[in-house]
């Protein structure tokens, strides 16, 4: 099955090498328009459109983390900050500000953001708001197998860095992006509604630069897309961005085909509490799937535990004391022994791996901190892989989960989405710089050509890794142990794995990702 998805995705990669067509200059962006009197609120934004109240440069369908990141990125760049942007999402949180209270308990929905994502948030001005709320940097990670045959430790010092990542509640990331957007002079309008239909017509004759055509005229000429909303309103945009998740309405309406499958696995997530603060990310591979323990700060950690649907249902319904007991069992001696810590002078079947080891290679195996109680509800969701065969068409582009859904074992899903947002905003700016129509396929294909290969590689790595750890077979267990020891003791390999997982390196060495 893994060969099928890699084969299908490889065909998609080869299809990216398309001939770049000349940009349409007849509807070039007016990036040099005056910035005086920029609107600072939704009502002022509405008033700024004297002829076409519902005509926009960009319509972002989906006001989640990735969609909001794109809006903030556009607002932060000189060539794109003057664009008019509509954000379509029925989530009432978009109409609020500072809706997070510091005394609130941690939410079980968290993301592990990479150093590359942190840099992106700093560039667009959102990280300062994240720092005002609960978050937890970590500089160490331990990964091990239930067989006890091997383990790997990663340390930020291995690559001369201060951190490996940061665990942040999704609501904090979303609130920070919303605060960033609200505190930026940016022509944006939030539509608290849902997309019901979308219409795109073929391009016809050019519009005279001396005329001021209506949105309807531009639509009939193929220069705008029309979006109808559930509240009866309609709006027009030069570019429609589908950032509306794995069940994307934009993807459906635009006719994008997908490849993928369900894993017959569920993930159970929750927040737990310790007696002391946790500063390390832990992941153990069990027979039914991995369990991860991620620090959140203030003696809290997040659990992401993959298992079959029946076991997930049982874990969700059992009483708290029993659930805490099986959690500690899974993170300690359950299913198998602890791996043996190997001293520098010892010899065993994997001793040929050793050489100029990294600092973390000298660190002994550790047992994760014990869970003392639950601190949130338990949530269960099914796991799947899905990938859009194409990311773009005329006036439509997909980002985030609308384009790709991955297994959560590496926590890379949202980081891939933020990478999409960063790249797309840059491509739009490059198009504006040369007077291109930001909805033209020839421009949008540049985004697809950059992001699709990177996303496919990550998806193939995670899918292969998931399958490799779904089989309990003696010889395969030995090979997995060899892989752990290789990652532990081969310094160049470990550094490449850390760099790839951090988002700093495009393509990894041919070994699964251990994060």
XYZ file of C-alpha atoms in Angstrom:
515
model
C 0.000 0.000 0.000
C 2.880 2.344 0.824
C 4.259 1.815 -2.689
C 0.919 2.885 -4.132
C 0.803 6.235 -2.349
C 4.479 6.976 -3.012
C 4.003 6.027 -6.645
C 0.912 8.183 -7.036
C 2.565 11.105 -5.262
C 5.716 10.732 -7.361
C 3.606 11.123 -10.485
C 2.239 14.338 -9.028
C 5.761 15.638 -8.355
C 6.848 14.985 -11.948
C 3.785 16.843 -13.149
C 4.982 19.988 -11.424
C 7.595 20.684 -14.093
C 5.289 22.800 -16.180
C 6.244 25.515 -18.630
C 5.820 28.888 -16.971
C 3.415 31.049 -18.952
C 3.688 34.808 -19.246
C 1.880 36.723 -16.557
C -1.356 38.504 -17.366
C -0.683 42.200 -16.931
C -4.147 43.493 -17.765
C -5.302 43.096 -14.166
C -1.986 43.788 -12.425
C -2.076 44.508 -8.719
C -2.048 48.143 -7.622
C 0.465 47.647 -4.818
C 1.512 51.268 -4.845
C -1.899 52.574 -3.826
C -1.879 55.095 -1.007
C -1.627 53.802 2.537
C -3.081 56.937 4.061
C -6.259 56.498 6.007
C -5.921 52.732 6.166
C -8.975 51.225 7.865
C -8.401 49.734 11.302
C -11.731 48.060 11.920
C -14.216 45.935 10.019
C -16.717 48.764 9.611
C -14.003 51.034 8.254
C -12.897 48.289 5.926
C -16.426 48.069 4.540
C -16.528 51.845 4.012
C -13.255 51.811 2.082
C -14.886 50.038 -0.886
C -16.865 52.815 -2.528
C -17.890 50.936 -5.691
C -17.653 47.251 -4.872
C -18.262 46.557 -1.201
C -17.778 42.823 -1.632
C -14.815 42.711 -3.995
C -11.471 41.532 -2.599
C -7.999 40.659 -3.721
C -7.871 37.489 -1.595
C -10.663 35.460 0.003
C -9.389 33.067 2.673
C -11.947 30.346 3.335
C -11.139 29.015 6.799
C -10.071 31.210 9.699
C -8.155 28.532 11.563
C -4.469 28.654 12.423
C -3.167 28.226 8.862
C -5.662 30.608 7.250
C -4.986 33.275 9.871
C -1.228 32.774 9.462
C -1.578 33.496 5.745
C -3.561 36.679 6.454
C -0.955 37.852 8.968
C 1.862 37.071 6.568
C 0.206 39.103 3.812
C -0.276 41.971 6.280
C 3.403 41.913 7.247
C 5.010 42.324 3.800
C 5.374 45.668 1.993
C 4.138 44.345 -1.358
C 1.043 42.626 0.047
C -0.020 44.674 3.072
C -2.312 46.825 0.903
C -4.309 43.864 -0.402
C -7.953 43.607 0.604
C -8.615 40.264 2.286
C -11.864 38.525 3.222
C -11.795 35.770 5.841
C -14.764 33.410 5.754
C -15.344 31.303 8.850
C -18.343 30.728 11.115
C -16.163 30.292 14.228
C -17.429 32.920 16.754
C -13.921 33.175 18.230
C -12.879 35.276 15.241
C -15.076 38.088 16.465
C -13.458 38.166 19.891
C -10.143 39.353 21.249
C -8.129 38.095 24.213
C -10.592 35.287 24.813
C -8.005 33.215 26.696
C -7.826 33.545 30.457
C -4.549 32.705 32.177
C -6.356 30.720 34.857
C -7.980 28.439 32.278
C -6.712 24.833 32.354
C -4.635 23.671 29.368
C -6.611 22.602 26.325
C -5.828 19.052 25.093
C -5.457 20.276 21.496
C -1.848 21.360 21.137
C 0.758 21.706 18.406
C 4.490 21.117 18.528
C 5.865 24.019 16.527
C 9.320 23.756 15.012
C 12.079 26.385 15.092
C 11.206 27.173 11.459
C 7.589 27.867 12.441
C 8.709 29.997 15.398
C 10.843 32.071 13.019
C 7.833 32.495 10.718
C 5.662 33.662 13.636
C 8.333 36.156 14.657
C 8.560 37.496 11.105
C 4.824 38.149 10.888
C 4.666 39.598 14.413
C 2.606 36.848 16.081
C 5.159 35.210 18.403
C 5.081 38.108 20.862
C 1.452 37.221 21.588
C 2.238 33.510 22.026
C 4.773 34.459 24.707
C 2.017 36.123 26.722
C 0.328 32.753 27.273
C 1.249 29.264 28.375
C 3.835 27.545 26.158
C 6.746 25.195 26.719
C 10.079 25.087 24.917
C 11.907 21.778 24.997
C 15.531 21.042 24.172
C 15.542 17.262 24.634
C 13.618 14.326 23.241
C 13.719 10.605 23.953
C 12.252 8.001 21.601
C 12.229 4.282 22.319
C 10.627 0.968 21.363
C 8.477 -1.276 23.547
C 10.757 -4.243 22.799
C 13.535 -2.644 24.855
C 16.020 -3.204 22.002
C 16.846 0.421 21.367
C 16.332 4.090 22.129
C 17.394 7.449 20.733
C 17.962 10.727 22.543
C 18.035 14.079 20.789
C 19.428 17.269 22.225
C 19.370 20.772 20.780
C 23.066 20.992 21.590
C 23.693 18.314 18.953
C 23.083 20.970 16.293
C 24.240 23.977 18.338
C 20.689 25.141 18.980
C 18.900 26.201 22.129
C 15.607 24.367 21.482
C 14.132 21.523 19.449
C 10.633 22.971 19.454
C 7.832 24.487 21.493
C 4.498 22.975 22.532
C 1.620 25.464 22.353
C -2.110 25.043 22.776
C -3.936 25.503 19.482
C -6.197 28.128 21.028
C -3.093 30.130 21.996
C -1.689 29.959 18.470
C -5.031 30.969 17.011
C -5.593 33.789 19.505
C -2.067 35.093 18.890
C -2.607 35.196 15.139
C -5.951 36.934 15.650
C -4.340 39.529 17.935
C -1.580 40.039 15.385
C -4.101 40.656 12.618
C -6.294 42.941 14.730
C -3.314 45.084 15.689
C -2.154 45.535 12.099
C -3.372 48.183 9.674
C -4.750 45.746 7.158
C -7.789 45.828 4.874
C -9.574 42.746 6.147
C -13.187 41.760 6.598
C -14.338 38.724 8.573
C -17.476 37.017 7.322
C -18.994 34.853 10.118
C -20.515 32.446 7.647
C -19.854 29.297 5.578
C -19.063 28.894 1.907
C -21.933 27.204 0.056
C -20.992 27.608 -3.604
C -18.242 29.006 -5.794
C -18.308 30.028 -9.456
C -15.424 30.580 -11.873
C -15.844 31.573 -15.515
C -13.279 31.304 -18.339
C -11.238 34.413 -19.060
C -12.420 36.493 -21.986
C -11.435 39.955 -23.195
C -9.237 42.214 -21.117
C -10.675 45.048 -19.099
C -9.754 48.555 -20.120
C -7.432 50.180 -17.620
C -9.361 53.445 -18.034
C -12.655 51.949 -16.915
C -13.883 51.032 -13.432
C -15.777 47.810 -14.051
C -18.144 46.327 -11.519
C -17.405 43.084 -9.717
C -20.088 41.405 -11.809
C -18.384 42.507 -15.018
C -15.000 41.287 -13.787
C -16.579 37.976 -12.803
C -18.193 37.457 -16.212
C -14.858 38.250 -17.854
C -13.150 35.586 -15.715
C -11.113 38.037 -13.649
C -12.851 37.274 -10.343
C -14.257 34.236 -8.563
C -17.719 34.492 -7.008
C -18.383 33.019 -3.568
C -21.883 32.513 -2.142
C -22.227 32.254 1.629
C -24.699 30.513 3.898
C -26.115 33.835 5.139
C -27.154 34.806 1.610
C -24.262 37.178 0.955
C -21.975 36.954 -2.056
C -18.467 38.268 -2.573
C -15.855 38.315 -5.313
C -12.096 37.709 -5.171
C -9.114 37.514 -7.481
C -7.780 34.577 -5.465
C -9.650 32.043 -3.305
C -7.531 30.273 -0.686
C -8.877 26.997 0.668
C -7.663 26.834 4.271
C -10.768 25.029 5.475
C -9.307 21.759 6.727
C -9.398 18.103 5.793
C -13.031 18.237 4.658
C -12.393 21.311 2.540
C -15.437 22.789 0.831
C -13.165 24.795 -1.475
C -11.381 21.618 -2.584
C -14.723 19.950 -3.246
C -16.199 22.862 -5.196
C -13.031 23.379 -7.248
C -12.989 19.695 -8.204
C -9.583 18.764 -6.785
C -9.078 14.994 -6.545
C -7.352 13.392 -3.563
C -5.349 10.251 -2.794
C -5.293 8.637 0.648
C -6.759 6.233 3.158
C -7.748 5.734 6.786
C -5.285 4.076 9.151
C -7.845 2.124 11.198
C -6.350 3.920 14.175
C -7.636 6.569 16.537
C -5.687 9.041 18.625
C -6.733 9.850 22.147
C -5.511 13.214 23.431
C -5.680 14.821 26.861
C -3.787 17.003 29.302
C -2.163 15.428 32.357
C -0.429 16.751 35.437
C 2.866 15.787 37.112
C 4.392 16.542 40.497
C 7.194 18.435 38.784
C 7.626 20.281 35.504
C 8.450 18.299 32.382
C 11.116 19.743 30.069
C 11.515 16.849 27.627
C 9.420 15.424 24.780
C 8.913 11.660 25.085
C 7.673 9.145 22.540
C 7.399 5.389 22.910
C 6.368 3.012 20.144
C 3.876 0.414 21.389
C 2.393 -2.551 19.470
C -0.775 -0.649 18.496
C 0.865 2.747 17.896
C 3.014 5.456 19.502
C 2.326 7.320 22.707
C 3.752 10.807 23.138
C 4.158 12.872 26.304
C 4.760 16.540 25.466
C 5.534 19.340 27.953
C 3.114 22.276 28.118
C 4.497 24.093 31.160
C 3.300 24.567 34.753
C 3.651 20.829 35.578
C 1.327 19.931 32.690
C 1.955 17.661 29.715
C -0.062 16.629 26.703
C -0.778 13.014 25.766
C -1.207 11.827 22.172
C -1.793 8.070 22.174
C -2.460 6.127 18.990
C -4.389 2.853 19.253
C -7.141 0.854 17.588
C -10.645 2.386 17.670
C -12.062 -0.044 20.254
C -9.228 0.538 22.728
C -9.549 4.290 22.189
C -13.253 4.116 23.006
C -12.532 2.073 26.133
C -9.823 4.514 27.283
C -12.131 7.455 26.791
C -14.906 5.931 28.892
C -12.906 4.378 31.762
C -12.637 6.182 35.089
C -9.791 8.599 35.686
C -7.801 6.455 38.124
C -7.752 3.488 35.750
C -6.775 5.670 32.819
C -3.889 7.264 34.735
C -2.730 3.789 35.722
C -2.585 2.482 32.146
C -0.919 5.721 31.029
C 1.961 5.219 33.445
C 2.071 1.549 32.473
C 2.437 2.480 28.791
C 5.162 5.039 29.504
C 7.161 2.777 31.818
C 7.465 -1.041 31.933
C 4.255 -1.871 30.065
C 4.559 -4.113 26.989
C 8.300 -4.650 27.467
C 11.498 -3.772 29.367
C 13.419 -0.524 29.430
C 16.223 -0.283 26.865
C 19.672 -0.727 28.330
C 21.844 2.350 28.539
C 25.135 1.645 26.786
C 28.372 2.853 28.311
C 31.161 4.201 26.122
C 33.396 1.163 26.550
C 30.828 -1.632 26.212
C 30.512 -3.939 23.216
C 27.274 -5.358 21.832
C 25.701 -6.305 18.495
C 25.281 -2.613 17.597
C 28.741 -1.421 18.623
C 29.727 -0.932 14.976
C 27.386 2.083 14.887
C 29.501 4.090 17.273
C 32.066 6.662 16.361
C 32.284 10.377 16.875
C 29.037 10.456 18.832
C 27.003 13.553 19.610
C 26.543 14.851 23.150
C 23.153 13.179 23.471
C 24.652 9.808 22.505
C 26.318 9.744 25.933
C 23.042 10.268 27.781
C 21.428 7.290 29.498
C 17.863 6.124 29.043
C 15.419 7.879 31.351
C 11.924 7.059 32.558
C 9.348 9.811 31.861
C 7.818 11.675 34.818
C 4.818 9.923 36.293
C 1.327 11.160 35.595
C -0.542 11.970 38.816
C -3.924 13.042 37.430
C -5.902 14.150 34.409
C -6.240 17.876 33.774
C -8.672 17.872 30.835
C -11.283 15.837 29.061
C -10.183 12.948 26.831
C -10.785 13.491 23.133
C -10.658 10.871 20.360
C -10.291 11.404 16.641
C -9.632 9.061 13.688
C -6.325 9.089 11.799
C -5.932 9.214 8.050
C -3.686 10.234 5.192
C -5.047 12.418 2.410
C -3.293 14.392 -0.276
C -4.714 16.613 -3.006
C -3.407 15.576 -6.426
C -3.176 19.263 -7.296
C -2.895 22.299 -5.045
C -3.883 25.000 -7.534
C -6.194 25.880 -10.399
C -7.187 29.232 -11.856
C -8.004 31.586 -8.963
C -8.003 28.752 -6.390
C -5.216 27.445 -4.142
C -5.193 24.969 -1.240
C -3.080 25.234 1.922
C -2.813 23.254 5.155
C -5.059 20.254 5.778
C -7.139 21.173 2.723
C -4.103 20.112 0.675
C -2.633 17.385 2.889
C -3.503 15.449 6.041
C -0.782 13.416 7.757
C -0.352 10.992 10.649
C 0.250 12.911 13.911
C 3.206 10.773 15.088
C 5.702 13.528 14.220
C 3.489 16.492 15.029
C 4.287 17.895 11.604
C 0.785 18.570 10.246
C 0.382 22.189 11.332
C 4.037 22.954 10.585
C 3.483 21.853 6.992
C 0.468 24.158 6.876
C 2.437 27.118 8.205
C 5.080 26.361 5.580
C 2.333 26.535 2.937
C 1.155 29.918 4.261
C 4.675 31.337 4.294
C 5.445 30.176 0.773
C 2.124 31.273 -0.729
C 2.384 34.785 0.712
C 5.885 35.098 -0.713
C 4.768 33.872 -4.144
C 1.897 36.382 -4.137
C 4.376 39.157 -3.307
C 6.658 38.036 -6.133
C 3.706 38.118 -8.513
C 2.737 41.619 -7.458
C 6.339 42.759 -7.951
C 6.167 41.867 -11.665
C 2.586 43.002 -12.227
C 1.030 39.547 -12.386
C -2.578 38.560 -11.788
C -2.373 36.823 -8.404
C -5.052 34.341 -9.479
C -3.258 33.100 -12.592
C -2.272 29.431 -12.618
C 1.190 30.239 -13.972
C 1.957 32.138 -10.763
C 0.236 29.736 -8.380
C 2.116 26.786 -9.878
C 5.277 28.226 -8.364
C 3.740 27.692 -4.932
C 2.713 24.141 -5.836
C 6.147 23.337 -7.264
C 7.800 24.383 -4.010
C 5.413 22.955 -1.451
C 4.152 19.729 -2.961
C 7.515 17.892 -3.075
C 8.317 18.911 0.520
C 4.895 17.778 1.732
C 5.035 14.509 -0.219
C 8.418 13.591 1.253
C 7.177 14.210 4.790
C 3.968 12.261 4.131
C 5.865 9.307 2.660
C 8.296 9.249 5.597
C 5.503 9.339 8.182
C 3.383 6.786 6.343
C 6.309 4.385 6.005
C 7.231 4.876 9.627
C 3.661 4.200 10.747
C 3.579 0.949 8.782
C 7.000 -0.172 10.020
C 5.880 0.182 13.623
C 2.532 -1.487 13.106
C 4.097 -4.953 12.769
C 5.416 -7.007 15.686
C 7.824 -9.386 13.928
C 11.180 -10.592 15.296
C 13.495 -9.735 12.357
C 11.729 -6.424 11.830
C 12.141 -5.620 15.512
C 15.898 -6.114 15.126
C 15.958 -3.782 12.118
C 14.014 -1.145 14.035
C 16.457 -1.433 16.919
C 19.325 -0.997 14.472
C 17.654 2.157 13.180
C 17.340 3.518 16.719
C 20.999 2.813 17.432
C 21.998 4.338 14.124
C 20.140 7.536 14.967
C 21.651 7.481 18.452
C 25.304 6.991 17.544
C 25.859 8.123 13.937
C 26.391 11.844 14.405
C 25.794 13.065 10.810
C 22.556 11.075 10.665
C 21.308 12.428 13.971
C 22.093 16.007 12.983
C 20.284 15.569 9.660
C 17.227 14.134 11.401
C 17.110 17.051 13.851
C 17.552 19.612 11.063
C 14.802 18.023 8.986
C 12.381 17.776 11.903
C 13.138 21.408 12.766
C 12.130 22.543 9.294
C 15.623 23.777 8.471
C 16.493 21.124 5.891
C 14.357 20.153 2.908
C 15.190 16.521 2.281
C 16.276 14.034 4.947
C 18.721 11.211 4.663
C 16.904 7.970 3.723
C 15.911 6.991 7.264
C 12.569 7.506 9.015
C 12.050 10.560 11.164
C 12.310 9.916 14.890
C 10.113 12.745 16.144
